[in-house]
PDB file of C-alpha atoms in Angstrom:
ATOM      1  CA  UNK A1256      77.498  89.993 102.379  1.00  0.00           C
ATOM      2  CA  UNK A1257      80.190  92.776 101.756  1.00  0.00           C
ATOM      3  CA  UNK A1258      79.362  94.882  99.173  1.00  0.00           C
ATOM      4  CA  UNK A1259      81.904  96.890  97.055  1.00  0.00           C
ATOM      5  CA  UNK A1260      80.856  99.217  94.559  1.00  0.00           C
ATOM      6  CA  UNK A1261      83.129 100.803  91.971  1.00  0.00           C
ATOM      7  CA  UNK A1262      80.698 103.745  89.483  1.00  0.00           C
ATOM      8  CA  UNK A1263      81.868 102.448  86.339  1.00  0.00           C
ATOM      9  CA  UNK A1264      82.804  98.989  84.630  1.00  0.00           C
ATOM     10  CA  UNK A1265      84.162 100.498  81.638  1.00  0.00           C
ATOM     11  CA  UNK A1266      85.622 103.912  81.000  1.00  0.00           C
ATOM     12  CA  UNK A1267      87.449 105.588  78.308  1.00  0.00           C
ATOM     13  CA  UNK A1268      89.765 109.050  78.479  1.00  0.00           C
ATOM     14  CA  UNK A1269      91.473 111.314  76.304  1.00  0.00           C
ATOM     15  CA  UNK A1270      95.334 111.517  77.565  1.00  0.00           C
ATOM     16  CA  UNK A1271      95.323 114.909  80.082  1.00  0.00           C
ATOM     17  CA  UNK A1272      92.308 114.762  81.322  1.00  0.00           C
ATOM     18  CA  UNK A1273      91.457 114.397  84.908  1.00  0.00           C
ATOM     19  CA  UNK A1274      89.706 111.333  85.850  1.00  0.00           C
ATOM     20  CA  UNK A1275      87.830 110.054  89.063  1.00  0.00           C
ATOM     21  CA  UNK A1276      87.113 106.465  90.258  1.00  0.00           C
ATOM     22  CA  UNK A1277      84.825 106.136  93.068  1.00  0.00           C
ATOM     23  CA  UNK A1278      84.136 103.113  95.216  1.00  0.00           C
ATOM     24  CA  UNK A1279      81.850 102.295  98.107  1.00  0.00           C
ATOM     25  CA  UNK A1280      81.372 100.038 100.583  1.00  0.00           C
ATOM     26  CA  UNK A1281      78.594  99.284 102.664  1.00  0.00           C
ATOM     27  CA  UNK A1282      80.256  97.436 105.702  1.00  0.00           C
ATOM     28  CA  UNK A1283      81.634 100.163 107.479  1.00  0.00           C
ATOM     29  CA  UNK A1284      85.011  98.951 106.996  1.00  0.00           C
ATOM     30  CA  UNK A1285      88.123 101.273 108.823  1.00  0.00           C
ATOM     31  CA  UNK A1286      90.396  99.690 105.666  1.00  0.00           C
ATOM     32  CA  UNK A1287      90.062 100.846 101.695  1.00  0.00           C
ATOM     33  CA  UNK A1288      92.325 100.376  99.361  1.00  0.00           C
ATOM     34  CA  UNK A1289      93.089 100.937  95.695  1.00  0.00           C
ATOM     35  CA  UNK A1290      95.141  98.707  93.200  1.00  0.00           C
ATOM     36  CA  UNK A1291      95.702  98.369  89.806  1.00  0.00           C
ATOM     37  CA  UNK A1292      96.146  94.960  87.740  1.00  0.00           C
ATOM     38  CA  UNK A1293      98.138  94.540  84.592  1.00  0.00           C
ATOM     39  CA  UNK A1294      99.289  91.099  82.751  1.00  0.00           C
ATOM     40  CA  UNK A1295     102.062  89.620  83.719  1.00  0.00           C
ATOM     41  CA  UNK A1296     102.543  91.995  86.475  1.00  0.00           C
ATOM     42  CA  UNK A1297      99.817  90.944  88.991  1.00  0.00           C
ATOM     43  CA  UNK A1298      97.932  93.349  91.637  1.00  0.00           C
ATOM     44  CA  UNK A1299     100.291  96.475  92.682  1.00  0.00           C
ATOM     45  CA  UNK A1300      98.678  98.797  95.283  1.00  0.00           C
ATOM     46  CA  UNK A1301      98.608 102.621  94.434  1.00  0.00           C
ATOM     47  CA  UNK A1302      97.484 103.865  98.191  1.00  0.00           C
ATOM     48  CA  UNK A1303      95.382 102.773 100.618  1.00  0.00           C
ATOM     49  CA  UNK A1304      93.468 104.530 103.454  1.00  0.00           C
ATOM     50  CA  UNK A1305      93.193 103.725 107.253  1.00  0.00           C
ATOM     51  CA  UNK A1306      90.157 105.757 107.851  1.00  0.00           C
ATOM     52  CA  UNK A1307      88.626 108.989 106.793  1.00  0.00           C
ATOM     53  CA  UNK A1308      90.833 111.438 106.011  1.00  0.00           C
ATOM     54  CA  UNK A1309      94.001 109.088 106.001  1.00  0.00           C
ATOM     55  CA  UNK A1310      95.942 108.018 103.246  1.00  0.00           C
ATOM     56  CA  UNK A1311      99.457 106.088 102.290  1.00  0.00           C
ATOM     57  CA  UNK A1312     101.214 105.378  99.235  1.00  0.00           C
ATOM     58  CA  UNK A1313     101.397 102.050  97.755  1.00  0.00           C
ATOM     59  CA  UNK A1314     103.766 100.482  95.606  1.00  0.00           C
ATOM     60  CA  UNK A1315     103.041 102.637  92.270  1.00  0.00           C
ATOM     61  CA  UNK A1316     101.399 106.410  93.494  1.00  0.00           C
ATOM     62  CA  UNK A1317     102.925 108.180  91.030  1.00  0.00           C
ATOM     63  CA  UNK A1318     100.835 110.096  89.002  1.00  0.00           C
ATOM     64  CA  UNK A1319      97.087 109.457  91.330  1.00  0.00           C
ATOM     65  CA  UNK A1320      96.070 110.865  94.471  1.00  0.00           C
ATOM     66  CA  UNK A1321      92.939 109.443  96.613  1.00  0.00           C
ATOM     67  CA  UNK A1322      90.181 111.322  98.546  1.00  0.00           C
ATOM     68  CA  UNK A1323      88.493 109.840 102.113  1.00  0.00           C
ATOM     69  CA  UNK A1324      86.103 112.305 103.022  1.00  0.00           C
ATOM     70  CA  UNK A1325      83.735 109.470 104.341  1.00  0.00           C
ATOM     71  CA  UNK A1326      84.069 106.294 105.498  1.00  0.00           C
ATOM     72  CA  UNK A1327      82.226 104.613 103.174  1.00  0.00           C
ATOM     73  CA  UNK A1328      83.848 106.207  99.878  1.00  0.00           C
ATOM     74  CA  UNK A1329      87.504 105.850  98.731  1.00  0.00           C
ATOM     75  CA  UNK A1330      88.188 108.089  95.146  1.00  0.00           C
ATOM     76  CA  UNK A1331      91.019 107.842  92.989  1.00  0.00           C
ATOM     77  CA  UNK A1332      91.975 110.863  91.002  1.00  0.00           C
ATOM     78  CA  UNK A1333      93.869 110.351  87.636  1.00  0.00           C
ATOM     79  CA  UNK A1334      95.272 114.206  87.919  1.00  0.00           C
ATOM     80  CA  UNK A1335      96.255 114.189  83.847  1.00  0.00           C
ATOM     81  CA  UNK A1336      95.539 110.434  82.535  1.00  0.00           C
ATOM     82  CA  UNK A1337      98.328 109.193  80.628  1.00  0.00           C
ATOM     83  CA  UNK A1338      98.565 106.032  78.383  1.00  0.00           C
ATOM     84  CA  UNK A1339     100.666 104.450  80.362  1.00  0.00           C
ATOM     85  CA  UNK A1340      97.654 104.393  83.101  1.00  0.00           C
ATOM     86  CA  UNK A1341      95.306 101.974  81.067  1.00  0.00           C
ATOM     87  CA  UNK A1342      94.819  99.389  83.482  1.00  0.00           C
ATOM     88  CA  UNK A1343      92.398  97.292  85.211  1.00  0.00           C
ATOM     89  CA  UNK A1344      91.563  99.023  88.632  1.00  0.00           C
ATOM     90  CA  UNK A1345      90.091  97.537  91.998  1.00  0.00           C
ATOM     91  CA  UNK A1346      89.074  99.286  94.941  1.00  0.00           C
ATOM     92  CA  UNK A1347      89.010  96.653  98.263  1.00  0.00           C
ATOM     93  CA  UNK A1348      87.741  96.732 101.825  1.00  0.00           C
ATOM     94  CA  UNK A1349      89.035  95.383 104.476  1.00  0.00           C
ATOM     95  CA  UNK A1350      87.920  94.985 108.864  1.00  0.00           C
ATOM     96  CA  UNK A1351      90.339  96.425 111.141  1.00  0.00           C
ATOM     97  CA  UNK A1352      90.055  92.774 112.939  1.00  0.00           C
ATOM     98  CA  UNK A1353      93.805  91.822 111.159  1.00  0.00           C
ATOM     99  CA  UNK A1354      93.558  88.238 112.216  1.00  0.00           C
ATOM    100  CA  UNK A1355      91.103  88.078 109.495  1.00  0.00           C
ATOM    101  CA  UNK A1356      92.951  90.252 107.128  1.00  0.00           C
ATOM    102  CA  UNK A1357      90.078  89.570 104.552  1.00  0.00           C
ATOM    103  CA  UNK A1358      90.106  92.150 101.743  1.00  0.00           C
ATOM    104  CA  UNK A1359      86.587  92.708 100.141  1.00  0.00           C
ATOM    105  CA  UNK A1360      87.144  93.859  96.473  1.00  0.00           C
ATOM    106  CA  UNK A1361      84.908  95.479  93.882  1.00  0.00           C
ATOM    107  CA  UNK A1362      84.497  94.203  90.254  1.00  0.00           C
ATOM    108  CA  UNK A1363      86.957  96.576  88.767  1.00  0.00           C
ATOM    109  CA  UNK A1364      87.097  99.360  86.960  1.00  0.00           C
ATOM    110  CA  UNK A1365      88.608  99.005  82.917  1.00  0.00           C
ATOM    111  CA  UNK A1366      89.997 102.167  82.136  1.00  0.00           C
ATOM    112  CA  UNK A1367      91.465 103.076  78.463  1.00  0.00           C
ATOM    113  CA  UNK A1368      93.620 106.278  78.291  1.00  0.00           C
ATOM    114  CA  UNK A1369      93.872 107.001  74.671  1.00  0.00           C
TER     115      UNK A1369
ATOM    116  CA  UNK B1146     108.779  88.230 101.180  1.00  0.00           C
ATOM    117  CA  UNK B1147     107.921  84.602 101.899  1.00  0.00           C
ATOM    118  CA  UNK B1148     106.961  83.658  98.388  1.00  0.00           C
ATOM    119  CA  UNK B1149     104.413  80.935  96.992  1.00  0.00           C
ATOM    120  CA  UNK B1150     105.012  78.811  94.131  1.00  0.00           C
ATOM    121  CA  UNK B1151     101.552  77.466  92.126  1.00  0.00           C
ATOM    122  CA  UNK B1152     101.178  75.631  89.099  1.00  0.00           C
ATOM    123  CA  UNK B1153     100.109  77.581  86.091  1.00  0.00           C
ATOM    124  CA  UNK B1154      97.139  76.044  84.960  1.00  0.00           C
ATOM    125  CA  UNK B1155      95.388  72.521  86.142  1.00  0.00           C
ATOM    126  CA  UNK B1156      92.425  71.312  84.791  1.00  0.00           C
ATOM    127  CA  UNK B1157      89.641  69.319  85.940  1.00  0.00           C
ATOM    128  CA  UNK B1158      85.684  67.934  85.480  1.00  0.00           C
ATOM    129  CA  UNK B1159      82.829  69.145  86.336  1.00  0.00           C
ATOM    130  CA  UNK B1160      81.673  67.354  89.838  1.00  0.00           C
ATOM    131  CA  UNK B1161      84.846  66.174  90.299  1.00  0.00           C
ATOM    132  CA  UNK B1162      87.265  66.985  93.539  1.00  0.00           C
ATOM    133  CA  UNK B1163      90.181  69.102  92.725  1.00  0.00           C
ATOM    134  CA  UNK B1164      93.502  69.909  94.875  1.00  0.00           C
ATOM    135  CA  UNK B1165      95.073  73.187  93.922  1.00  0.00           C
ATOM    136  CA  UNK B1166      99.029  72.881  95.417  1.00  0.00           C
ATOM    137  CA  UNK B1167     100.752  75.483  97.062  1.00  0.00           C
ATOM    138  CA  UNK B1168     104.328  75.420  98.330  1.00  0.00           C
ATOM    139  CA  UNK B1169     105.537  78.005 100.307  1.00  0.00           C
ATOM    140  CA  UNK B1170     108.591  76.813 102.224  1.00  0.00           C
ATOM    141  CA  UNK B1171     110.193  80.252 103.312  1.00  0.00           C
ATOM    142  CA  UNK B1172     107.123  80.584 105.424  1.00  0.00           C
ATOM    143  CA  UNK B1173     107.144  82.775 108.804  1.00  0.00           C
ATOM    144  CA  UNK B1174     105.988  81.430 112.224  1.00  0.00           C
ATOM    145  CA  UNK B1175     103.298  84.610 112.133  1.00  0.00           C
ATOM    146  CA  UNK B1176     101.994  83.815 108.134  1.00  0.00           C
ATOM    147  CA  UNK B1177      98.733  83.270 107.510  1.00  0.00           C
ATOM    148  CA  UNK B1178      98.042  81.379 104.192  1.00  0.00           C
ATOM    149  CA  UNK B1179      95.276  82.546 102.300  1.00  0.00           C
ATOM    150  CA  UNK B1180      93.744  81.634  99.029  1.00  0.00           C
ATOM    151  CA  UNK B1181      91.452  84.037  96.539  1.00  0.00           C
ATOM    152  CA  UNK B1182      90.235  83.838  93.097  1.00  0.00           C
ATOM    153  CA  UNK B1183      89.524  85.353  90.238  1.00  0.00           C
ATOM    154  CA  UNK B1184      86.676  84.868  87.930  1.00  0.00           C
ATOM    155  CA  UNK B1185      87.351  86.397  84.453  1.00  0.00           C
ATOM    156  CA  UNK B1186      85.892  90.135  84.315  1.00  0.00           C
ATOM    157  CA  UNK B1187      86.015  89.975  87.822  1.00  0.00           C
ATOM    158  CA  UNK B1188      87.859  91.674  91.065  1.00  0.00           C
ATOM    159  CA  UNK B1189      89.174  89.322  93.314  1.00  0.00           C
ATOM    160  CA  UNK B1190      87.604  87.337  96.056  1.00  0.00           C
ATOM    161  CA  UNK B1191      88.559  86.151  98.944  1.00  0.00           C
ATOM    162  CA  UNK B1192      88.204  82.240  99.412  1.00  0.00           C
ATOM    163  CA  UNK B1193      89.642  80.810 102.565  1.00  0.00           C
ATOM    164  CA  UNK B1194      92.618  80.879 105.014  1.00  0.00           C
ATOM    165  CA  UNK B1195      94.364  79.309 107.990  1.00  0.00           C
ATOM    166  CA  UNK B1196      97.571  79.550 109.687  1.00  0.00           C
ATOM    167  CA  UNK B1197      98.045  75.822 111.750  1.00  0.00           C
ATOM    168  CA  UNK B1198      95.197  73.736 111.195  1.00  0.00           C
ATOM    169  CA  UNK B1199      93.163  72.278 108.409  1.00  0.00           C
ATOM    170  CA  UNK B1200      89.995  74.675 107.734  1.00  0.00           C
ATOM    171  CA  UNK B1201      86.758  74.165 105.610  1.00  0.00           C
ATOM    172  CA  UNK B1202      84.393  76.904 104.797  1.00  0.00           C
ATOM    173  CA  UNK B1203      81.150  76.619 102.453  1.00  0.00           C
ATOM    174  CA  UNK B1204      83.465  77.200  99.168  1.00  0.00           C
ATOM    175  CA  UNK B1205      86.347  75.003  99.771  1.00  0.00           C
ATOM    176  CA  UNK B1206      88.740  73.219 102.265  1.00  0.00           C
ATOM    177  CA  UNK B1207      92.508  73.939 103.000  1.00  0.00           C
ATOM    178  CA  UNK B1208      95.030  71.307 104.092  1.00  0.00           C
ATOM    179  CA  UNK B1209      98.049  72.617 105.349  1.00  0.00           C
ATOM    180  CA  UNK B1210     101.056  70.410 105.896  1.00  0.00           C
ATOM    181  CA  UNK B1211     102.200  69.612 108.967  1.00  0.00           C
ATOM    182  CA  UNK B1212     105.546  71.429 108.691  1.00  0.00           C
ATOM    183  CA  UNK B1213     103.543  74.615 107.263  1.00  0.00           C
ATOM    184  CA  UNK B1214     106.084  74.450 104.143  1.00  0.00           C
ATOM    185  CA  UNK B1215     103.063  73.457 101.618  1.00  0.00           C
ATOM    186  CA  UNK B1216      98.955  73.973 101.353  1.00  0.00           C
ATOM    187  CA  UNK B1217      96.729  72.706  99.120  1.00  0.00           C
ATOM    188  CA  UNK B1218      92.888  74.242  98.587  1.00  0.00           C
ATOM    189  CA  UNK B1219      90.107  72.044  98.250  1.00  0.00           C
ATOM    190  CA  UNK B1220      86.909  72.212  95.960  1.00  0.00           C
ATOM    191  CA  UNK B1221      85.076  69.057  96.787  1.00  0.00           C
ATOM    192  CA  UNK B1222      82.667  68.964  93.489  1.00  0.00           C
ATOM    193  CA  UNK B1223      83.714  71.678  90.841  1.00  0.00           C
ATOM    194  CA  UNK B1224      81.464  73.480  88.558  1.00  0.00           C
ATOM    195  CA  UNK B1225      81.666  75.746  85.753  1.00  0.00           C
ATOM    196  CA  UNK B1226      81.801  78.646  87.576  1.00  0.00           C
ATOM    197  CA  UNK B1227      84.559  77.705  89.209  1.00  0.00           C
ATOM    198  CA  UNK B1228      86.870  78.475  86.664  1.00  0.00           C
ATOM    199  CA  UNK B1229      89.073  81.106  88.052  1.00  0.00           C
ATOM    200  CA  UNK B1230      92.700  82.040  88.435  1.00  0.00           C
ATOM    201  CA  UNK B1231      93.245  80.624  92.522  1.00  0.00           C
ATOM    202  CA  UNK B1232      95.776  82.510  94.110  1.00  0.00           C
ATOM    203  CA  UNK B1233      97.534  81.903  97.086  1.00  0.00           C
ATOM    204  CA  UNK B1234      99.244  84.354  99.400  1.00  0.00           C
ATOM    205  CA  UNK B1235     100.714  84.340 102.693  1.00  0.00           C
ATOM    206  CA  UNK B1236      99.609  87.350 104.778  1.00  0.00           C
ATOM    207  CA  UNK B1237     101.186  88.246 108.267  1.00  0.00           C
ATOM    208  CA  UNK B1238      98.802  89.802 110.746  1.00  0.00           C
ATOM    209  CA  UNK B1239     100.328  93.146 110.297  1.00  0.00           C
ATOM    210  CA  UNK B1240     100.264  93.149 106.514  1.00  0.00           C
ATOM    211  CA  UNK B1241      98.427  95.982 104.763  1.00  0.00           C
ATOM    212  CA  UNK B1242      98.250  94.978 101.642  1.00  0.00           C
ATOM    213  CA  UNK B1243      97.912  92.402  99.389  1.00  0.00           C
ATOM    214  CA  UNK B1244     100.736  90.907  96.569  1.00  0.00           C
ATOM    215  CA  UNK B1245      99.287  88.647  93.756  1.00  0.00           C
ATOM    216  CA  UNK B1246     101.800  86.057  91.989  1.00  0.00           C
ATOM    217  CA  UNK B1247     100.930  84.629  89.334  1.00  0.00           C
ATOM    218  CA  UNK B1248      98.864  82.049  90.429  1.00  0.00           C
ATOM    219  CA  UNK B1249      96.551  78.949  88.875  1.00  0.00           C
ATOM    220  CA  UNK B1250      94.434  78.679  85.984  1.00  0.00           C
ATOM    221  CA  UNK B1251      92.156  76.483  86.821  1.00  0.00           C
ATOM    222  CA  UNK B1252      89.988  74.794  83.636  1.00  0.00           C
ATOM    223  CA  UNK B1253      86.769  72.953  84.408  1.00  0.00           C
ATOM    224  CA  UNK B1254      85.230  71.262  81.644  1.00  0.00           C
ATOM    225  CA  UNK B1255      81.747  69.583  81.314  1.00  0.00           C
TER     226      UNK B1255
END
């Protein structure tokens, strides 16, 4: 089975500082991706990665920047955490194969900015 | 955006069969409809999809109308753990990412 691993279930930050969400996956997957989930306002995608050393923007980048150094590990970077950023945030995987188009996802990360 | 339409919450009984609707009539010759869900506390995961014909999998089964406009997913026996938020999406092959609408609530009682 696909495995993705995001460090921490819960985390709580002071507004300004910089924060760092690191995921993993174990499948050797081209594809990572982060997102961010809020009520009433569903899954919106902050940037995504093709492979190592790639990156896009998503829908909402403002304010985060990513890091693929390896294949295996996709980090978000908070640069100076705001309140606004309290969220629910999932990291997903996905094979390059796109008629599967399966995305893999992690158990999420709860951040509080207070 | 072809868009999906779900109802907001069904409910059901345990080991009983339930049908989650989909309808999805602005749907594209090239989109794929897939279905995740959502277990509370939980990220996503993906559950099935198809693009023509009807598809089964170890977790559930997907009927898709003949005229591609509608879908329905398939859990022959609920459980308790099956009590999720089901989403369903359509994805075209060159789609990068994924958009979440609202989706179902689905209830399973003992």
């Amino acid at each position: 089975d696909v495995k993705v691993t995001q460090s921490s279930r819960y985390l709580v930050k002071r507004t300004g500082e910089k924060v760092f969400l690191e995921c993993v996956q174990d499948m050797d997957h081209e594809n990572m991706f982060w997102y961010r989930q809020d009520p009433g306002l569903g899954l919106r995608l902050i940037y995504f990665s093709y492979d190592v050393k790639m990156k896009e923007k998503g829908d909402i980048p403002e304010g985060y920047s990513v890091s693929r150094e390896k294949k295996e590990r996709f980090s978000l970077i908070l640069e100076s955490a705001s309140t606004n950023q309290t969220s629910m945030y999932l990291c997903a995987s996905r094979d390059i194969n796109l008629a599967k188009n399966i995305q893999y996802f992690g158990a999420g990360t709860r951040l509080s900015v207070l | 955006d072809a868009k999906t339409t779900q109802p907001n919450s069904m409910e059901s009984n345990e080991e009983e069969p339930v049908h989650l609707p989909c309808n999805h009539s602005t749907i594209s010759g090239t989109d794929y409809i897939h279905w995740y869900r959502q277990l509370p506390s939980q990220g996503p995961e993906y559950v099935i999809h198809g693009l023509t014909s009807n598809v089964n999998n170890r977790m559930a089964s997907l009927a898709i109308a003949e005229d591609r406009k509608s879908s329905t997913l398939i859990l022959h026996r609920a459980t308790l753990r099956d009590a999720a938020v089901y989403y369903c999406i359509l994805m075209n092959s060159g789609y990068s990412t994924l958009t979440f609408g609202k989706g179902t609530m689905l209830l399973v009682s003992p």
